[in-house]
Amino acid sequence: DGGITQSPKYLFRKEGQNVTLSCEQNLNHDAMYWYRQDPGQGLRLIYYSQIVNDFQKGDIAEGYSVSREKKESFPLTVTSAQKNPTAFYLCASSIYWSGYEQFFGPGTRLTVL
Amino acid sequence: AQKVTQAQTEISVVEKEDVTLDCVYETRDTTYYLFWYKQPPSGELVFLIRRNSFDEQNEISGRYSWNFQKSTSSFNFTITASQVVDSAVYFCALIMNRDDKIIFGKGTRLHILP
């Protein structure tokens, strides 16, 4: 089955620790995205990648970092510089970077204690 | 400015009623794309429809229908004969051709009461 997987579903970390969220897709999509969703809120774009080995900052990139070394993988690291990291994180992909629908993974709920 | 407005924060209807979710967008581009997504309690966003700015035909898919009107910059979503499984948060979204980043509305939380 083609799709996007995110792991883990729930993640707990102590304040001050970096944590990496996994996102893998087997849809052969060029573009990938990371969003953050806070309770009762819409989605905010953290980082996006139009193609492998390339990525750009979204609207709220501070305190986050990404890499795109493989087409199918786009991991997100939440660093200790992120002031309020507790949130629901959604990864998405689209076939190309230009007006196409995005398909989403199941999300990772990160709680920083 | 580019913007998507979903004025209805929360709606509750009784099962089998019809319900319309409103979406109003702002863009100066002539080429753009509109989307609707469903977010059930599990959290994953599910793609429902994509419409480009040159196609104003209404779309029907089972109990779902969409009304795109450029004259009022609206892309409304109607669920006919609602069911409890339709309970979710629904997001309307916009991509402008020159920018390509998707802009989401804040979502409408829909409760279908049995």
PDB file of C-alpha atoms in Angstrom:
ATOM      1  CA  ASP A   1       0.000   0.000   0.000  1.00  0.00           C
ATOM      2  CA  GLY A   2       1.274   3.456  -0.925  1.00  0.00           C
ATOM      3  CA  GLY A   3       1.228   6.108   1.736  1.00  0.00           C
ATOM      4  CA  ILE A   4       2.994   8.226   4.285  1.00  0.00           C
ATOM      5  CA  THR A   5       4.164   6.877   7.592  1.00  0.00           C
ATOM      6  CA  GLN A   6       5.121   8.881  10.632  1.00  0.00           C
ATOM      7  CA  SER A   7       6.660   7.468  13.735  1.00  0.00           C
ATOM      8  CA  PRO A   8       6.177   7.376  16.566  1.00  0.00           C
ATOM      9  CA  LYS A   9       2.507   8.296  17.047  1.00  0.00           C
ATOM     10  CA  TYR A  10       3.149   9.663  20.548  1.00  0.00           C
ATOM     11  CA  LEU A  11       6.461  11.034  21.758  1.00  0.00           C
ATOM     12  CA  PHE A  12       7.460  12.338  25.168  1.00  0.00           C
ATOM     13  CA  ARG A  13      10.660  14.232  25.789  1.00  0.00           C
ATOM     14  CA  LYS A  14      12.230  16.211  28.549  1.00  0.00           C
ATOM     15  CA  GLU A  15      12.708  19.921  28.137  1.00  0.00           C
ATOM     16  CA  GLY A  16      16.052  20.786  26.554  1.00  0.00           C
ATOM     17  CA  GLN A  17      16.394  17.582  24.538  1.00  0.00           C
ATOM     18  CA  ASN A  18      16.435  17.464  20.772  1.00  0.00           C
ATOM     19  CA  VAL A  19      14.019  15.007  19.195  1.00  0.00           C
ATOM     20  CA  THR A  20      13.666  13.740  15.622  1.00  0.00           C
ATOM     21  CA  LEU A  21      10.316  12.898  14.041  1.00  0.00           C
ATOM     22  CA  SER A  22      10.308  10.427  11.196  1.00  0.00           C
ATOM     23  CA  CYS A  23       8.411  10.817   7.928  1.00  0.00           C
ATOM     24  CA  GLU A  24       8.599   8.298   5.068  1.00  0.00           C
ATOM     25  CA  GLN A  25       6.591   8.130   1.840  1.00  0.00           C
ATOM     26  CA  ASN A  26       6.471   5.455  -0.848  1.00  0.00           C
ATOM     27  CA  LEU A  27       4.331   7.464  -3.255  1.00  0.00           C
ATOM     28  CA  ASN A  28       7.323   8.603  -5.323  1.00  0.00           C
ATOM     29  CA  HIS A  29       6.369  12.190  -4.609  1.00  0.00           C
ATOM     30  CA  ASP A  30       8.863  14.970  -5.216  1.00  0.00           C
ATOM     31  CA  ALA A  31       7.632  17.434  -2.602  1.00  0.00           C
ATOM     32  CA  MET A  32       7.352  16.962   1.149  1.00  0.00           C
ATOM     33  CA  TYR A  33       6.154  19.208   3.983  1.00  0.00           C
ATOM     34  CA  TRP A  34       6.065  19.519   7.750  1.00  0.00           C
ATOM     35  CA  TYR A  35       3.211  21.239   9.585  1.00  0.00           C
ATOM     36  CA  ARG A  36       2.507  22.002  13.173  1.00  0.00           C
ATOM     37  CA  GLN A  37      -1.022  22.005  14.594  1.00  0.00           C
ATOM     38  CA  ASP A  38      -1.877  23.353  18.031  1.00  0.00           C
ATOM     39  CA  PRO A  39      -5.165  22.482  19.778  1.00  0.00           C
ATOM     40  CA  GLY A  40      -8.146  24.027  18.032  1.00  0.00           C
ATOM     41  CA  GLN A  41      -5.904  25.673  15.456  1.00  0.00           C
ATOM     42  CA  GLY A  42      -5.185  25.331  11.776  1.00  0.00           C
ATOM     43  CA  LEU A  43      -1.950  24.101  10.225  1.00  0.00           C
ATOM     44  CA  ARG A  44       1.242  26.115  10.126  1.00  0.00           C
ATOM     45  CA  LEU A  45       4.050  25.287   7.716  1.00  0.00           C
ATOM     46  CA  ILE A  46       7.424  24.571   9.311  1.00  0.00           C
ATOM     47  CA  TYR A  47       9.611  23.430   6.397  1.00  0.00           C
ATOM     48  CA  TYR A  48       9.075  22.170   2.891  1.00  0.00           C
ATOM     49  CA  SER A  49      11.148  20.408   0.272  1.00  0.00           C
ATOM     50  CA  GLN A  50      10.425  20.675  -3.424  1.00  0.00           C
ATOM     51  CA  ILE A  51      12.911  18.021  -4.395  1.00  0.00           C
ATOM     52  CA  VAL A  52      15.552  15.795  -2.858  1.00  0.00           C
ATOM     53  CA  ASN A  53      18.598  17.603  -1.406  1.00  0.00           C
ATOM     54  CA  ASP A  54      16.666  20.876  -1.237  1.00  0.00           C
ATOM     55  CA  PHE A  55      14.451  22.432   1.432  1.00  0.00           C
ATOM     56  CA  GLN A  56      13.149  25.847   2.465  1.00  0.00           C
ATOM     57  CA  LYS A  57      11.865  27.441   5.642  1.00  0.00           C
ATOM     58  CA  GLY A  58       8.151  27.820   6.083  1.00  0.00           C
ATOM     59  CA  ASP A  59       6.329  30.274   8.303  1.00  0.00           C
ATOM     60  CA  ILE A  60       7.550  28.965  11.670  1.00  0.00           C
ATOM     61  CA  ALA A  61      10.977  27.368  11.055  1.00  0.00           C
ATOM     62  CA  GLU A  62      12.737  28.734  14.150  1.00  0.00           C
ATOM     63  CA  GLY A  63      13.802  25.947  16.491  1.00  0.00           C
ATOM     64  CA  TYR A  64      13.380  23.233  13.847  1.00  0.00           C
ATOM     65  CA  SER A  65      15.686  21.598  11.320  1.00  0.00           C
ATOM     66  CA  VAL A  66      15.193  19.125   8.466  1.00  0.00           C
ATOM     67  CA  SER A  67      17.120  17.108   5.909  1.00  0.00           C
ATOM     68  CA  ARG A  68      16.147  15.595   2.566  1.00  0.00           C
ATOM     69  CA  GLU A  69      18.883  13.178   1.610  1.00  0.00           C
ATOM     70  CA  LYS A  70      16.493  10.630   0.122  1.00  0.00           C
ATOM     71  CA  LYS A  71      13.377  11.206  -1.918  1.00  0.00           C
ATOM     72  CA  GLU A  72      11.232   9.111   0.388  1.00  0.00           C
ATOM     73  CA  SER A  73      12.396  10.541   3.710  1.00  0.00           C
ATOM     74  CA  PHE A  74      12.021  13.985   5.323  1.00  0.00           C
ATOM     75  CA  PRO A  75      12.857  13.853   9.046  1.00  0.00           C
ATOM     76  CA  LEU A  76      12.151  16.828  11.305  1.00  0.00           C
ATOM     77  CA  THR A  77      14.301  17.640  14.337  1.00  0.00           C
ATOM     78  CA  VAL A  78      12.752  19.694  17.088  1.00  0.00           C
ATOM     79  CA  THR A  79      15.645  21.379  18.838  1.00  0.00           C
ATOM     80  CA  SER A  80      15.927  22.761  22.339  1.00  0.00           C
ATOM     81  CA  ALA A  81      15.709  26.239  20.776  1.00  0.00           C
ATOM     82  CA  GLN A  82      12.024  25.705  20.024  1.00  0.00           C
ATOM     83  CA  LYS A  83      10.269  27.599  22.809  1.00  0.00           C
ATOM     84  CA  ASN A  84       7.002  25.690  22.859  1.00  0.00           C
ATOM     85  CA  PRO A  85       7.437  22.334  21.085  1.00  0.00           C
ATOM     86  CA  THR A  86       4.406  20.496  22.481  1.00  0.00           C
ATOM     87  CA  ALA A  87       2.081  20.091  19.477  1.00  0.00           C
ATOM     88  CA  PHE A  88       0.737  17.729  16.838  1.00  0.00           C
ATOM     89  CA  TYR A  89       3.117  17.398  13.874  1.00  0.00           C
ATOM     90  CA  LEU A  90       1.901  16.396  10.432  1.00  0.00           C
ATOM     91  CA  CYS A  91       4.019  15.388   7.476  1.00  0.00           C
ATOM     92  CA  ALA A  92       2.671  15.585   3.928  1.00  0.00           C
ATOM     93  CA  SER A  93       3.776  14.985   0.358  1.00  0.00           C
ATOM     94  CA  SER A  94       2.609  15.956  -3.112  1.00  0.00           C
ATOM     95  CA  ILE A  95       3.565  14.593  -6.495  1.00  0.00           C
ATOM     96  CA  TYR A  96       5.107  17.881  -7.564  1.00  0.00           C
ATOM     97  CA  TRP A  97       5.615  21.288  -6.050  1.00  0.00           C
ATOM     98  CA  SER A  98       2.931  23.231  -7.917  1.00  0.00           C
ATOM     99  CA  GLY A  99      -0.756  23.271  -7.151  1.00  0.00           C
ATOM    100  CA  TYR A 100      -1.183  19.594  -6.392  1.00  0.00           C
ATOM    101  CA  GLU A 101      -3.024  18.069  -3.496  1.00  0.00           C
ATOM    102  CA  GLN A 102      -1.002  17.064  -0.486  1.00  0.00           C
ATOM    103  CA  PHE A 103      -1.399  13.702   1.188  1.00  0.00           C
ATOM    104  CA  PHE A 104      -0.853  13.520   4.910  1.00  0.00           C
ATOM    105  CA  GLY A 105       0.598  11.042   7.341  1.00  0.00           C
ATOM    106  CA  PRO A 106      -1.124  10.060  10.600  1.00  0.00           C
ATOM    107  CA  GLY A 107       0.820  12.621  12.640  1.00  0.00           C
ATOM    108  CA  THR A 108       3.048  12.563  15.716  1.00  0.00           C
ATOM    109  CA  ARG A 109       1.869  14.060  18.966  1.00  0.00           C
ATOM    110  CA  LEU A 110       4.906  15.467  20.787  1.00  0.00           C
ATOM    111  CA  THR A 111       4.733  16.316  24.461  1.00  0.00           C
ATOM    112  CA  VAL A 112       7.646  18.002  26.156  1.00  0.00           C
ATOM    113  CA  LEU A 113       7.654  17.558  29.914  1.00  0.00           C
TER     114      LEU A 113
ATOM    115  CA  ALA B   1      -3.167  39.522   0.657  1.00  0.00           C
ATOM    116  CA  GLN B   2      -3.894  35.851   0.269  1.00  0.00           C
ATOM    117  CA  LYS B   3      -6.276  34.412   2.764  1.00  0.00           C
ATOM    118  CA  VAL B   4      -8.796  31.667   3.400  1.00  0.00           C
ATOM    119  CA  THR B   5     -11.683  32.362   5.746  1.00  0.00           C
ATOM    120  CA  GLN B   6     -13.895  29.725   7.286  1.00  0.00           C
ATOM    121  CA  ALA B   7     -16.257  31.842   9.328  1.00  0.00           C
ATOM    122  CA  GLN B   8     -18.043  28.906  10.935  1.00  0.00           C
ATOM    123  CA  THR B   9     -15.893  27.739  13.824  1.00  0.00           C
ATOM    124  CA  GLU B  10     -18.230  24.974  14.935  1.00  0.00           C
ATOM    125  CA  ILE B  11     -21.490  23.540  13.593  1.00  0.00           C
ATOM    126  CA  SER B  12     -23.820  20.939  15.089  1.00  0.00           C
ATOM    127  CA  VAL B  13     -26.582  19.250  13.147  1.00  0.00           C
ATOM    128  CA  VAL B  14     -28.745  16.219  13.697  1.00  0.00           C
ATOM    129  CA  GLU B  15     -28.011  13.146  11.636  1.00  0.00           C
ATOM    130  CA  LYS B  16     -29.629  13.089   8.181  1.00  0.00           C
ATOM    131  CA  GLU B  17     -29.769  16.866   7.952  1.00  0.00           C
ATOM    132  CA  ASP B  18     -27.915  18.636   5.160  1.00  0.00           C
ATOM    133  CA  VAL B  19     -25.096  20.957   6.155  1.00  0.00           C
ATOM    134  CA  THR B  20     -23.023  23.497   4.230  1.00  0.00           C
ATOM    135  CA  LEU B  21     -19.531  24.563   5.230  1.00  0.00           C
ATOM    136  CA  ASP B  22     -18.510  27.976   3.953  1.00  0.00           C
ATOM    137  CA  CYS B  23     -15.133  28.932   2.525  1.00  0.00           C
ATOM    138  CA  VAL B  24     -14.205  32.379   1.246  1.00  0.00           C
ATOM    139  CA  TYR B  25     -10.789  33.050  -0.243  1.00  0.00           C
ATOM    140  CA  GLU B  26      -8.759  36.084  -1.276  1.00  0.00           C
ATOM    141  CA  THR B  27      -6.146  36.144  -3.994  1.00  0.00           C
ATOM    142  CA  ARG B  28      -5.057  38.462  -6.792  1.00  0.00           C
ATOM    143  CA  ASP B  29      -3.818  35.596  -8.919  1.00  0.00           C
ATOM    144  CA  THR B  30      -5.862  34.409 -11.847  1.00  0.00           C
ATOM    145  CA  THR B  31      -4.463  30.886 -11.545  1.00  0.00           C
ATOM    146  CA  TYR B  32      -4.983  29.162  -8.237  1.00  0.00           C
ATOM    147  CA  TYR B  33      -6.173  25.900  -6.722  1.00  0.00           C
ATOM    148  CA  LEU B  34      -8.698  25.243  -3.986  1.00  0.00           C
ATOM    149  CA  PHE B  35      -8.919  22.203  -1.744  1.00  0.00           C
ATOM    150  CA  TRP B  36     -10.995  20.667   0.995  1.00  0.00           C
ATOM    151  CA  TYR B  37      -9.586  18.322   3.624  1.00  0.00           C
ATOM    152  CA  LYS B  38     -11.253  16.337   6.396  1.00  0.00           C
ATOM    153  CA  GLN B  39      -9.555  15.762   9.755  1.00  0.00           C
ATOM    154  CA  PRO B  40     -11.332  13.051  11.768  1.00  0.00           C
ATOM    155  CA  PRO B  41     -10.572  12.559  15.468  1.00  0.00           C
ATOM    156  CA  SER B  42      -7.654  10.288  14.563  1.00  0.00           C
ATOM    157  CA  GLY B  43      -5.830  13.394  13.361  1.00  0.00           C
ATOM    158  CA  GLU B  44      -4.791  12.502   9.817  1.00  0.00           C
ATOM    159  CA  LEU B  45      -5.931  14.948   7.146  1.00  0.00           C
ATOM    160  CA  VAL B  46      -7.825  13.308   4.321  1.00  0.00           C
ATOM    161  CA  PHE B  47      -7.876  14.952   0.903  1.00  0.00           C
ATOM    162  CA  LEU B  48     -11.409  15.447  -0.452  1.00  0.00           C
ATOM    163  CA  ILE B  49     -11.230  17.626  -3.570  1.00  0.00           C
ATOM    164  CA  ARG B  50      -9.008  19.872  -5.685  1.00  0.00           C
ATOM    165  CA  ARG B  51     -10.403  22.515  -8.004  1.00  0.00           C
ATOM    166  CA  ASN B  52      -8.474  24.882 -10.279  1.00  0.00           C
ATOM    167  CA  SER B  53      -9.549  28.466 -10.885  1.00  0.00           C
ATOM    168  CA  PHE B  54     -10.553  27.847 -14.470  1.00  0.00           C
ATOM    169  CA  ASP B  55     -13.054  25.138 -13.650  1.00  0.00           C
ATOM    170  CA  GLU B  56     -16.191  26.522 -12.041  1.00  0.00           C
ATOM    171  CA  GLN B  57     -18.240  23.403 -12.537  1.00  0.00           C
ATOM    172  CA  ASN B  58     -19.833  22.139  -9.369  1.00  0.00           C
ATOM    173  CA  GLU B  59     -18.797  18.694  -8.256  1.00  0.00           C
ATOM    174  CA  ILE B  60     -20.749  15.924  -6.630  1.00  0.00           C
ATOM    175  CA  SER B  61     -19.272  12.834  -5.050  1.00  0.00           C
ATOM    176  CA  GLY B  62     -21.826  10.702  -3.310  1.00  0.00           C
ATOM    177  CA  ARG B  63     -23.240  12.731  -0.425  1.00  0.00           C
ATOM    178  CA  TYR B  64     -20.612  15.435  -0.880  1.00  0.00           C
ATOM    179  CA  SER B  65     -20.932  18.389  -3.224  1.00  0.00           C
ATOM    180  CA  TRP B  66     -18.920  21.522  -3.820  1.00  0.00           C
ATOM    181  CA  ASN B  67     -20.061  24.903  -5.127  1.00  0.00           C
ATOM    182  CA  PHE B  68     -17.283  27.057  -6.597  1.00  0.00           C
ATOM    183  CA  GLN B  69     -18.248  30.653  -7.404  1.00  0.00           C
ATOM    184  CA  LYS B  70     -15.502  33.005  -8.544  1.00  0.00           C
ATOM    185  CA  SER B  71     -17.873  35.968  -8.466  1.00  0.00           C
ATOM    186  CA  THR B  72     -18.108  35.693  -4.684  1.00  0.00           C
ATOM    187  CA  SER B  73     -14.689  34.040  -4.130  1.00  0.00           C
ATOM    188  CA  SER B  74     -16.339  31.129  -2.420  1.00  0.00           C
ATOM    189  CA  PHE B  75     -15.852  27.374  -2.473  1.00  0.00           C
ATOM    190  CA  ASN B  76     -18.559  25.925  -0.263  1.00  0.00           C
ATOM    191  CA  PHE B  77     -18.924  22.287   0.733  1.00  0.00           C
ATOM    192  CA  THR B  78     -22.263  20.591   1.324  1.00  0.00           C
ATOM    193  CA  ILE B  79     -22.876  17.241   2.975  1.00  0.00           C
ATOM    194  CA  THR B  80     -26.283  15.791   2.174  1.00  0.00           C
ATOM    195  CA  ALA B  81     -28.006  13.437   4.597  1.00  0.00           C
ATOM    196  CA  SER B  82     -25.230  13.778   7.146  1.00  0.00           C
ATOM    197  CA  GLN B  83     -23.994  10.802   9.139  1.00  0.00           C
ATOM    198  CA  VAL B  84     -22.221  10.527  12.469  1.00  0.00           C
ATOM    199  CA  VAL B  85     -19.051   9.474  10.630  1.00  0.00           C
ATOM    200  CA  ASP B  86     -18.974  12.893   9.011  1.00  0.00           C
ATOM    201  CA  SER B  87     -18.074  14.412  12.378  1.00  0.00           C
ATOM    202  CA  ALA B  88     -14.642  15.981  11.905  1.00  0.00           C
ATOM    203  CA  VAL B  89     -12.808  19.225  11.355  1.00  0.00           C
ATOM    204  CA  TYR B  90     -12.941  20.362   7.749  1.00  0.00           C
ATOM    205  CA  PHE B  91     -10.300  22.615   6.252  1.00  0.00           C
ATOM    206  CA  CYS B  92     -10.501  24.679   3.111  1.00  0.00           C
ATOM    207  CA  ALA B  93      -7.173  25.574   1.471  1.00  0.00           C
ATOM    208  CA  LEU B  94      -5.714  27.661  -1.341  1.00  0.00           C
ATOM    209  CA  ILE B  95      -2.554  27.414  -3.453  1.00  0.00           C
ATOM    210  CA  MET B  96      -1.636  30.299  -5.704  1.00  0.00           C
ATOM    211  CA  ASN B  97       0.271  29.421  -8.828  1.00  0.00           C
ATOM    212  CA  ARG B  98       3.044  31.926  -8.293  1.00  0.00           C
ATOM    213  CA  ASP B  99       3.696  30.982  -4.679  1.00  0.00           C
ATOM    214  CA  ASP B 100       2.740  27.336  -4.358  1.00  0.00           C
ATOM    215  CA  LYS B 101       2.620  27.255  -0.571  1.00  0.00           C
ATOM    216  CA  ILE B 102      -0.733  26.048   0.625  1.00  0.00           C
ATOM    217  CA  ILE B 103      -2.778  28.403   2.791  1.00  0.00           C
ATOM    218  CA  PHE B 104      -5.222  26.701   5.128  1.00  0.00           C
ATOM    219  CA  GLY B 105      -8.307  28.178   6.691  1.00  0.00           C
ATOM    220  CA  LYS B 106      -8.712  27.721  10.435  1.00  0.00           C
ATOM    221  CA  GLY B 107     -11.170  24.888   9.957  1.00  0.00           C
ATOM    222  CA  THR B 108     -14.803  24.198  10.824  1.00  0.00           C
ATOM    223  CA  ARG B 109     -15.541  21.602  13.474  1.00  0.00           C
ATOM    224  CA  LEU B 110     -18.638  19.644  12.466  1.00  0.00           C
ATOM    225  CA  HIS B 111     -20.637  17.629  14.991  1.00  0.00           C
ATOM    226  CA  ILE B 112     -23.255  15.238  13.646  1.00  0.00           C
ATOM    227  CA  LEU B 113     -25.590  14.310  16.484  1.00  0.00           C
ATOM    228  CA  PRO B 114     -27.303  10.895  16.431  1.00  0.00           C
TER     229      PRO B 114
END
